[in-house]
Amino acid sequence: MSTTDFSKLGLHAQTSLWQAFYDDKTIQACVADVCRFDETYRTLKRTWQTLSDDEHEQTDWLIALFNHLYQHSAMPTLLVRGKSEPEYFASKDGMPARIEFAHGFFQSALHEISHWCVAGATRRGLDDFGYWYCPDGRDEMTQRQFEKVEIKPQAIECLLSLALGRYFYVSADNLNADFDTSNSTFATDVYAQAHAYLQNPHAPSHPLSKDAERLIWVCLDMNMARQGVICKYHLPHKSI
């Protein structure tokens, strides 16, 4: 399901939501807690706005941005290009924690960052955040469990992607399913959660984590046009 399926009304409404998110004083204060608006930050912003579509270069940029924000944070964490499957390694022996994403792919990096945002401080002290993972080929019940825990991280991944002007596609990660998936509401649920986060990031029932707020705001700022927040792609109109 592509994020480009929207009407003009949906486009206008969402642009207003993005601008309100960017202008939110609570979020700006949260960003200021960890973000150093120094020459490195300004260079990263200039670089992103002139960067080519080369996947490797964009991924290098994302690594540099994340590490600039978090390698000296209260829980130092590094984003690392992985050679195989994604994995999170908790801090040990005073070394920073590591988010290793799959095969060096930009979207995999955003996905693993999103899981890190959802995990919180306690789970960040555990390898792979203490989560289970069942590979492709899950049965119907296991797939439902998988989708339930994937809604929030994929909603955050969606917002990070859109803030950077990139496409986003929901991933059920079960290409080898041997059951009927046509009635799954997973994609709709992910987009609905993303819209809820964007519309009310401080809602008591579904608040965005502080790190998700920071990273979405920073991605917006990196992609900022002079005339204000402009997101190239938007949530599907059906989720509004």
mmCIF file with all atom_site columns, C-alpha atoms in Angstrom, residues 55-231:
data_model
loop_
_atom_site.group_PDB
_atom_site.id
_atom_site.type_symbol
_atom_site.label_atom_id
_atom_site.label_alt_id
_atom_site.label_comp_id
_atom_site.label_asym_id
_atom_site.label_entity_id
_atom_site.label_seq_id
_atom_site.pdbx_PDB_ins_code
_atom_site.Cartn_x
_atom_site.Cartn_y
_atom_site.Cartn_z
_atom_site.occupancy
_atom_site.B_iso_or_equiv
_atom_site.pdbx_formal_charge
_atom_site.auth_seq_id
_atom_site.auth_comp_id
_atom_site.auth_asym_id
_atom_site.auth_atom_id
_atom_site.pdbx_PDB_model_num
ATOM 1   C CA . GLU A 1 55  ? 21.355 4.437   -1.267 1.00 0.00 ? 55  GLU A CA 1
ATOM 2   C CA . HIS A 1 56  ? 24.844 4.016   0.178  1.00 0.00 ? 56  HIS A CA 1
ATOM 3   C CA . GLU A 1 57  ? 25.428 7.761   0.491  1.00 0.00 ? 57  GLU A CA 1
ATOM 4   C CA . GLN A 1 58  ? 22.038 8.331   2.073  1.00 0.00 ? 58  GLN A CA 1
ATOM 5   C CA . THR A 1 59  ? 22.670 5.528   4.549  1.00 0.00 ? 59  THR A CA 1
ATOM 6   C CA . ASP A 1 60  ? 26.063 6.981   5.472  1.00 0.00 ? 60  ASP A CA 1
ATOM 7   C CA . TRP A 1 61  ? 24.303 10.277  6.111  1.00 0.00 ? 61  TRP A CA 1
ATOM 8   C CA . LEU A 1 62  ? 21.677 8.654   8.363  1.00 0.00 ? 62  LEU A CA 1
ATOM 9   C CA . ILE A 1 63  ? 24.377 6.894   10.375 1.00 0.00 ? 63  ILE A CA 1
ATOM 10  C CA . ALA A 1 64  ? 26.227 10.178  10.835 1.00 0.00 ? 64  ALA A CA 1
ATOM 11  C CA . LEU A 1 65  ? 23.042 11.971  11.914 1.00 0.00 ? 65  LEU A CA 1
ATOM 12  C CA . PHE A 1 66  ? 21.947 9.352   14.450 1.00 0.00 ? 66  PHE A CA 1
ATOM 13  C CA . ASN A 1 67  ? 25.411 9.025   15.933 1.00 0.00 ? 67  ASN A CA 1
ATOM 14  C CA . HIS A 1 68  ? 25.772 12.802  16.176 1.00 0.00 ? 68  HIS A CA 1
ATOM 15  C CA . LEU A 1 69  ? 22.598 12.859  18.268 1.00 0.00 ? 69  LEU A CA 1
ATOM 16  C CA . TYR A 1 70  ? 23.077 9.779   20.434 1.00 0.00 ? 70  TYR A CA 1
ATOM 17  C CA . GLN A 1 71  ? 26.679 8.643   20.771 1.00 0.00 ? 71  GLN A CA 1
ATOM 18  C CA . HIS A 1 72  ? 27.147 11.026  23.726 1.00 0.00 ? 72  HIS A CA 1
ATOM 19  C CA . SER A 1 73  ? 23.634 10.745  25.174 1.00 0.00 ? 73  SER A CA 1
ATOM 20  C CA . ALA A 1 74  ? 22.656 9.395   28.608 1.00 0.00 ? 74  ALA A CA 1
ATOM 21  C CA . MET A 1 75  ? 22.575 5.894   27.075 1.00 0.00 ? 75  MET A CA 1
ATOM 22  C CA . PRO A 1 76  ? 25.208 6.174   24.318 1.00 0.00 ? 76  PRO A CA 1
ATOM 23  C CA . THR A 1 77  ? 24.063 4.345   21.200 1.00 0.00 ? 77  THR A CA 1
ATOM 24  C CA . LEU A 1 78  ? 25.571 3.907   17.751 1.00 0.00 ? 78  LEU A CA 1
ATOM 25  C CA . LEU A 1 79  ? 23.848 3.107   14.481 1.00 0.00 ? 79  LEU A CA 1
ATOM 26  C CA . VAL A 1 80  ? 25.939 0.547   12.598 1.00 0.00 ? 80  VAL A CA 1
ATOM 27  C CA . ARG A 1 81  ? 25.685 -0.828  9.065  1.00 0.00 ? 81  ARG A CA 1
ATOM 28  C CA . GLY A 1 82  ? 25.152 -4.571  9.443  1.00 0.00 ? 82  GLY A CA 1
ATOM 29  C CA . LYS A 1 83  ? 26.217 -7.298  7.025  1.00 0.00 ? 83  LYS A CA 1
ATOM 30  C CA . SER A 1 84  ? 23.314 -9.662  7.617  1.00 0.00 ? 84  SER A CA 1
ATOM 31  C CA . GLU A 1 85  ? 20.169 -9.634  9.767  1.00 0.00 ? 85  GLU A CA 1
ATOM 32  C CA . PRO A 1 86  ? 19.363 -6.712  12.081 1.00 0.00 ? 86  PRO A CA 1
ATOM 33  C CA . GLU A 1 87  ? 20.268 -6.953  15.745 1.00 0.00 ? 87  GLU A CA 1
ATOM 34  C CA . TYR A 1 88  ? 20.459 -4.682  18.772 1.00 0.00 ? 88  TYR A CA 1
ATOM 35  C CA . PHE A 1 89  ? 23.384 -5.082  21.166 1.00 0.00 ? 89  PHE A CA 1
ATOM 36  C CA . ALA A 1 90  ? 22.986 -3.555  24.614 1.00 0.00 ? 90  ALA A CA 1
ATOM 37  C CA . SER A 1 91  ? 25.852 -1.617  26.167 1.00 0.00 ? 91  SER A CA 1
ATOM 38  C CA . LYS A 1 92  ? 28.546 -3.779  27.761 1.00 0.00 ? 92  LYS A CA 1
ATOM 39  C CA . ASP A 1 93  ? 31.783 -2.923  29.554 1.00 0.00 ? 93  ASP A CA 1
ATOM 40  C CA . GLY A 1 94  ? 31.197 0.789   29.110 1.00 0.00 ? 94  GLY A CA 1
ATOM 41  C CA . MET A 1 95  ? 30.876 0.554   25.336 1.00 0.00 ? 95  MET A CA 1
ATOM 42  C CA . PRO A 1 96  ? 27.943 2.215   23.534 1.00 0.00 ? 96  PRO A CA 1
ATOM 43  C CA . ALA A 1 97  ? 24.932 0.142   22.592 1.00 0.00 ? 97  ALA A CA 1
ATOM 44  C CA . ARG A 1 98  ? 24.709 -0.727  18.884 1.00 0.00 ? 98  ARG A CA 1
ATOM 45  C CA . ILE A 1 99  ? 21.784 -0.785  16.488 1.00 0.00 ? 99  ILE A CA 1
ATOM 46  C CA . GLU A 1 100 ? 22.894 -2.977  13.585 1.00 0.00 ? 100 GLU A CA 1
ATOM 47  C CA . PHE A 1 101 ? 20.532 -2.814  10.617 1.00 0.00 ? 101 PHE A CA 1
ATOM 48  C CA . ALA A 1 102 ? 20.132 -5.316  7.803  1.00 0.00 ? 102 ALA A CA 1
ATOM 49  C CA . HIS A 1 103 ? 22.478 -5.409  4.825  1.00 0.00 ? 103 HIS A CA 1
ATOM 50  C CA . GLY A 1 104 ? 23.205 -1.669  4.944  1.00 0.00 ? 104 GLY A CA 1
ATOM 51  C CA . PHE A 1 105 ? 19.720 -0.690  3.738  1.00 0.00 ? 105 PHE A CA 1
ATOM 52  C CA . PHE A 1 106 ? 18.444 2.804   4.581  1.00 0.00 ? 106 PHE A CA 1
ATOM 53  C CA . GLN A 1 107 ? 14.894 1.612   5.264  1.00 0.00 ? 107 GLN A CA 1
ATOM 54  C CA . SER A 1 108 ? 16.141 -1.156  7.521  1.00 0.00 ? 108 SER A CA 1
ATOM 55  C CA . ALA A 1 109 ? 18.016 1.486   9.514  1.00 0.00 ? 109 ALA A CA 1
ATOM 56  C CA . LEU A 1 110 ? 14.822 3.515   9.956  1.00 0.00 ? 110 LEU A CA 1
ATOM 57  C CA . HIS A 1 111 ? 12.955 0.362   10.981 1.00 0.00 ? 111 HIS A CA 1
ATOM 58  C CA . GLU A 1 112 ? 15.501 -0.611  13.637 1.00 0.00 ? 112 GLU A CA 1
ATOM 59  C CA . ILE A 1 113 ? 15.678 2.977   14.908 1.00 0.00 ? 113 ILE A CA 1
ATOM 60  C CA . SER A 1 114 ? 11.893 2.881   15.276 1.00 0.00 ? 114 SER A CA 1
ATOM 61  C CA . HIS A 1 115 ? 12.064 -0.271  17.389 1.00 0.00 ? 115 HIS A CA 1
ATOM 62  C CA . TRP A 1 116 ? 14.708 1.444   19.527 1.00 0.00 ? 116 TRP A CA 1
ATOM 63  C CA . CYS A 1 117 ? 12.368 4.412   20.006 1.00 0.00 ? 117 CYS A CA 1
ATOM 64  C CA . VAL A 1 118 ? 9.561  2.141   21.194 1.00 0.00 ? 118 VAL A CA 1
ATOM 65  C CA . ALA A 1 119 ? 11.772 -0.018  23.435 1.00 0.00 ? 119 ALA A CA 1
ATOM 66  C CA . GLY A 1 120 ? 12.489 2.521   26.168 1.00 0.00 ? 120 GLY A CA 1
ATOM 67  C CA . ALA A 1 121 ? 15.310 2.530   28.720 1.00 0.00 ? 121 ALA A CA 1
ATOM 68  C CA . THR A 1 122 ? 14.649 -0.854  30.380 1.00 0.00 ? 122 THR A CA 1
ATOM 69  C CA . ARG A 1 123 ? 14.490 -2.899  27.184 1.00 0.00 ? 123 ARG A CA 1
ATOM 70  C CA . ARG A 1 124 ? 17.491 -1.029  25.784 1.00 0.00 ? 124 ARG A CA 1
ATOM 71  C CA . GLY A 1 125 ? 19.499 -2.775  28.480 1.00 0.00 ? 125 GLY A CA 1
ATOM 72  C CA . LEU A 1 126 ? 18.741 -6.143  26.832 1.00 0.00 ? 126 LEU A CA 1
ATOM 73  C CA . ASP A 1 127 ? 20.120 -7.560  23.594 1.00 0.00 ? 127 ASP A CA 1
ATOM 74  C CA . ASP A 1 128 ? 17.444 -7.298  20.887 1.00 0.00 ? 128 ASP A CA 1
ATOM 75  C CA . PHE A 1 129 ? 15.382 -5.440  23.513 1.00 0.00 ? 129 PHE A CA 1
ATOM 76  C CA . GLY A 1 130 ? 14.421 -8.820  24.986 1.00 0.00 ? 130 GLY A CA 1
ATOM 77  C CA . TYR A 1 131 ? 12.003 -9.463  22.107 1.00 0.00 ? 131 TYR A CA 1
ATOM 78  C CA . TRP A 1 132 ? 11.277 -12.753 20.365 1.00 0.00 ? 132 TRP A CA 1
ATOM 79  C CA . TYR A 1 133 ? 11.454 -13.024 16.607 1.00 0.00 ? 133 TYR A CA 1
ATOM 80  C CA . CYS A 1 134 ? 9.882  -15.736 14.480 1.00 0.00 ? 134 CYS A CA 1
ATOM 81  C CA . PRO A 1 135 ? 11.109 -15.678 10.860 1.00 0.00 ? 135 PRO A CA 1
ATOM 82  C CA . ASP A 1 136 ? 9.116  -15.569 7.625  1.00 0.00 ? 136 ASP A CA 1
ATOM 83  C CA . GLY A 1 137 ? 6.697  -18.477 7.301  1.00 0.00 ? 137 GLY A CA 1
ATOM 84  C CA . ARG A 1 138 ? 4.758  -17.766 10.519 1.00 0.00 ? 138 ARG A CA 1
ATOM 85  C CA . ASP A 1 139 ? 1.396  -19.439 11.072 1.00 0.00 ? 139 ASP A CA 1
ATOM 86  C CA . GLU A 1 140 ? -1.751 -17.330 11.321 1.00 0.00 ? 140 GLU A CA 1
ATOM 87  C CA . MET A 1 141 ? -1.761 -16.943 15.111 1.00 0.00 ? 141 MET A CA 1
ATOM 88  C CA . THR A 1 142 ? 1.938  -16.087 15.280 1.00 0.00 ? 142 THR A CA 1
ATOM 89  C CA . GLN A 1 143 ? 1.506  -13.595 12.444 1.00 0.00 ? 143 GLN A CA 1
ATOM 90  C CA . ARG A 1 144 ? -1.267 -11.827 14.354 1.00 0.00 ? 144 ARG A CA 1
ATOM 91  C CA . GLN A 1 145 ? 1.033  -11.552 17.377 1.00 0.00 ? 145 GLN A CA 1
ATOM 92  C CA . PHE A 1 146 ? 3.827  -10.246 15.158 1.00 0.00 ? 146 PHE A CA 1
ATOM 93  C CA . GLU A 1 147 ? 1.590  -7.608  13.599 1.00 0.00 ? 147 GLU A CA 1
ATOM 94  C CA . LYS A 1 148 ? 0.317  -6.474  16.987 1.00 0.00 ? 148 LYS A CA 1
ATOM 95  C CA . VAL A 1 149 ? 3.823  -5.615  18.223 1.00 0.00 ? 149 VAL A CA 1
ATOM 96  C CA . GLU A 1 150 ? 4.840  -4.121  14.852 1.00 0.00 ? 150 GLU A CA 1
ATOM 97  C CA . ILE A 1 151 ? 2.105  -1.464  14.622 1.00 0.00 ? 151 ILE A CA 1
ATOM 98  C CA . LYS A 1 152 ? 3.828  1.195   16.739 1.00 0.00 ? 152 LYS A CA 1
ATOM 99  C CA . PRO A 1 153 ? 7.376  0.809   15.373 1.00 0.00 ? 153 PRO A CA 1
ATOM 100 C CA . GLN A 1 154 ? 6.148  0.763   11.768 1.00 0.00 ? 154 GLN A CA 1
ATOM 101 C CA . ALA A 1 155 ? 4.002  3.834   12.468 1.00 0.00 ? 155 ALA A CA 1
ATOM 102 C CA . ILE A 1 156 ? 7.119  5.644   13.688 1.00 0.00 ? 156 ILE A CA 1
ATOM 103 C CA . GLU A 1 157 ? 9.096  4.345   10.706 1.00 0.00 ? 157 GLU A CA 1
ATOM 104 C CA . CYS A 1 158 ? 6.344  5.708   8.473  1.00 0.00 ? 158 CYS A CA 1
ATOM 105 C CA . LEU A 1 159 ? 6.614  9.190   10.002 1.00 0.00 ? 159 LEU A CA 1
ATOM 106 C CA . LEU A 1 160 ? 10.419 9.182   9.844  1.00 0.00 ? 160 LEU A CA 1
ATOM 107 C CA . SER A 1 161 ? 10.265 8.166   6.183  1.00 0.00 ? 161 SER A CA 1
ATOM 108 C CA . LEU A 1 162 ? 7.725  10.816  5.243  1.00 0.00 ? 162 LEU A CA 1
ATOM 109 C CA . ALA A 1 163 ? 9.577  13.500  7.202  1.00 0.00 ? 163 ALA A CA 1
ATOM 110 C CA . LEU A 1 164 ? 12.620 12.774  5.042  1.00 0.00 ? 164 LEU A CA 1
ATOM 111 C CA . GLY A 1 165 ? 10.581 12.851  1.838  1.00 0.00 ? 165 GLY A CA 1
ATOM 112 C CA . ARG A 1 166 ? 10.732 9.095   1.261  1.00 0.00 ? 166 ARG A CA 1
ATOM 113 C CA . TYR A 1 167 ? 8.128  6.491   0.339  1.00 0.00 ? 167 TYR A CA 1
ATOM 114 C CA . PHE A 1 168 ? 6.928  4.134   3.043  1.00 0.00 ? 168 PHE A CA 1
ATOM 115 C CA . TYR A 1 169 ? 5.410  0.687   2.619  1.00 0.00 ? 169 TYR A CA 1
ATOM 116 C CA . VAL A 1 170 ? 4.003  -1.385  5.467  1.00 0.00 ? 170 VAL A CA 1
ATOM 117 C CA . SER A 1 171 ? 5.812  -4.710  5.799  1.00 0.00 ? 171 SER A CA 1
ATOM 118 C CA . ALA A 1 172 ? 4.004  -7.793  7.084  1.00 0.00 ? 172 ALA A CA 1
ATOM 119 C CA . ASP A 1 173 ? 7.338  -9.641  6.697  1.00 0.00 ? 173 ASP A CA 1
ATOM 120 C CA . ASN A 1 174 ? 5.650  -12.947 5.880  1.00 0.00 ? 174 ASN A CA 1
ATOM 121 C CA . LEU A 1 175 ? 6.004  -13.608 2.163  1.00 0.00 ? 175 LEU A CA 1
ATOM 122 C CA . ASN A 1 176 ? 5.796  -17.368 2.706  1.00 0.00 ? 176 ASN A CA 1
ATOM 123 C CA . ALA A 1 177 ? 2.479  -17.301 4.573  1.00 0.00 ? 177 ALA A CA 1
ATOM 124 C CA . ASP A 1 178 ? 0.348  -20.380 3.822  1.00 0.00 ? 178 ASP A CA 1
ATOM 125 C CA . PHE A 1 179 ? -2.955 -18.805 4.940  1.00 0.00 ? 179 PHE A CA 1
ATOM 126 C CA . ASP A 1 180 ? -5.294 -16.133 3.565  1.00 0.00 ? 180 ASP A CA 1
ATOM 127 C CA . THR A 1 181 ? -3.968 -12.665 4.468  1.00 0.00 ? 181 THR A CA 1
ATOM 128 C CA . SER A 1 182 ? -6.524 -10.661 2.487  1.00 0.00 ? 182 SER A CA 1
ATOM 129 C CA . ASN A 1 183 ? -8.551 -9.745  5.582  1.00 0.00 ? 183 ASN A CA 1
ATOM 130 C CA . SER A 1 184 ? -5.594 -8.409  7.542  1.00 0.00 ? 184 SER A CA 1
ATOM 131 C CA . THR A 1 185 ? -6.040 -4.858  8.849  1.00 0.00 ? 185 THR A CA 1
ATOM 132 C CA . PHE A 1 186 ? -2.331 -4.480  9.567  1.00 0.00 ? 186 PHE A CA 1
ATOM 133 C CA . ALA A 1 187 ? -1.583 -1.793  6.972  1.00 0.00 ? 187 ALA A CA 1
ATOM 134 C CA . THR A 1 188 ? -4.661 0.202   7.979  1.00 0.00 ? 188 THR A CA 1
ATOM 135 C CA . ASP A 1 189 ? -3.702 -0.128  11.652 1.00 0.00 ? 189 ASP A CA 1
ATOM 136 C CA . VAL A 1 190 ? -0.154 1.103   11.019 1.00 0.00 ? 190 VAL A CA 1
ATOM 137 C CA . TYR A 1 191 ? -1.301 4.162   9.072  1.00 0.00 ? 191 TYR A CA 1
ATOM 138 C CA . ALA A 1 192 ? -4.017 4.912   11.638 1.00 0.00 ? 192 ALA A CA 1
ATOM 139 C CA . GLN A 1 193 ? -1.414 4.800   14.426 1.00 0.00 ? 193 GLN A CA 1
ATOM 140 C CA . ALA A 1 194 ? 0.928  7.043   12.435 1.00 0.00 ? 194 ALA A CA 1
ATOM 141 C CA . HIS A 1 195 ? -1.868 9.544   11.924 1.00 0.00 ? 195 HIS A CA 1
ATOM 142 C CA . ALA A 1 196 ? -2.761 9.411   15.628 1.00 0.00 ? 196 ALA A CA 1
ATOM 143 C CA . TYR A 1 197 ? 0.869  10.085  16.556 1.00 0.00 ? 197 TYR A CA 1
ATOM 144 C CA . LEU A 1 198 ? 1.058  13.010  14.167 1.00 0.00 ? 198 LEU A CA 1
ATOM 145 C CA . GLN A 1 199 ? -2.288 14.476  15.183 1.00 0.00 ? 199 GLN A CA 1
ATOM 146 C CA . ASN A 1 200 ? -1.675 14.248  18.932 1.00 0.00 ? 200 ASN A CA 1
ATOM 147 C CA . PRO A 1 201 ? 1.879  13.188  19.844 1.00 0.00 ? 201 PRO A CA 1
ATOM 148 C CA . HIS A 1 202 ? 1.246  13.785  23.560 1.00 0.00 ? 202 HIS A CA 1
ATOM 149 C CA . ALA A 1 203 ? -2.018 11.807  23.834 1.00 0.00 ? 203 ALA A CA 1
ATOM 150 C CA . PRO A 1 204 ? -2.066 9.854   27.134 1.00 0.00 ? 204 PRO A CA 1
ATOM 151 C CA . SER A 1 205 ? -3.389 6.750   25.368 1.00 0.00 ? 205 SER A CA 1
ATOM 152 C CA . HIS A 1 206 ? -0.726 6.631   22.628 1.00 0.00 ? 206 HIS A CA 1
ATOM 153 C CA . PRO A 1 207 ? 2.097  9.114   23.298 1.00 0.00 ? 207 PRO A CA 1
ATOM 154 C CA . LEU A 1 208 ? 5.122  9.202   21.061 1.00 0.00 ? 208 LEU A CA 1
ATOM 155 C CA . SER A 1 209 ? 8.308  8.381   22.919 1.00 0.00 ? 209 SER A CA 1
ATOM 156 C CA . LYS A 1 210 ? 10.670 11.302  23.480 1.00 0.00 ? 210 LYS A CA 1
ATOM 157 C CA . ASP A 1 211 ? 13.229 9.857   21.085 1.00 0.00 ? 211 ASP A CA 1
ATOM 158 C CA . ALA A 1 212 ? 10.602 9.356   18.393 1.00 0.00 ? 212 ALA A CA 1
ATOM 159 C CA . GLU A 1 213 ? 9.544  12.988  18.812 1.00 0.00 ? 213 GLU A CA 1
ATOM 160 C CA . ARG A 1 214 ? 13.156 14.125  18.577 1.00 0.00 ? 214 ARG A CA 1
ATOM 161 C CA . LEU A 1 215 ? 14.021 12.080  15.526 1.00 0.00 ? 215 LEU A CA 1
ATOM 162 C CA . ILE A 1 216 ? 10.867 12.916  13.588 1.00 0.00 ? 216 ILE A CA 1
ATOM 163 C CA . TRP A 1 217 ? 11.387 16.612  14.350 1.00 0.00 ? 217 TRP A CA 1
ATOM 164 C CA . VAL A 1 218 ? 15.048 16.469  13.331 1.00 0.00 ? 218 VAL A CA 1
ATOM 165 C CA . CYS A 1 219 ? 14.159 14.666  10.091 1.00 0.00 ? 219 CYS A CA 1
ATOM 166 C CA . LEU A 1 220 ? 11.616 17.385  9.342  1.00 0.00 ? 220 LEU A CA 1
ATOM 167 C CA . ASP A 1 221 ? 14.219 20.027  10.072 1.00 0.00 ? 221 ASP A CA 1
ATOM 168 C CA . MET A 1 222 ? 16.770 18.330  7.846  1.00 0.00 ? 222 MET A CA 1
ATOM 169 C CA . ASN A 1 223 ? 14.235 18.241  5.019  1.00 0.00 ? 223 ASN A CA 1
ATOM 170 C CA . MET A 1 224 ? 12.913 21.733  5.712  1.00 0.00 ? 224 MET A CA 1
ATOM 171 C CA . ALA A 1 225 ? 12.237 24.053  2.806  1.00 0.00 ? 225 ALA A CA 1
ATOM 172 C CA . ARG A 1 226 ? 12.533 27.791  3.343  1.00 0.00 ? 226 ARG A CA 1
ATOM 173 C CA . GLN A 1 227 ? 8.781  28.258  3.119  1.00 0.00 ? 227 GLN A CA 1
ATOM 174 C CA . GLY A 1 228 ? 8.062  25.769  5.906  1.00 0.00 ? 228 GLY A CA 1
ATOM 175 C CA . VAL A 1 229 ? 7.399  22.081  6.361  1.00 0.00 ? 229 VAL A CA 1
ATOM 176 C CA . ILE A 1 230 ? 6.698  20.332  3.079  1.00 0.00 ? 230 ILE A CA 1
ATOM 177 C CA . CYS A 1 231 ? 6.435  16.535  2.987  1.00 0.00 ? 231 CYS A CA 1
#
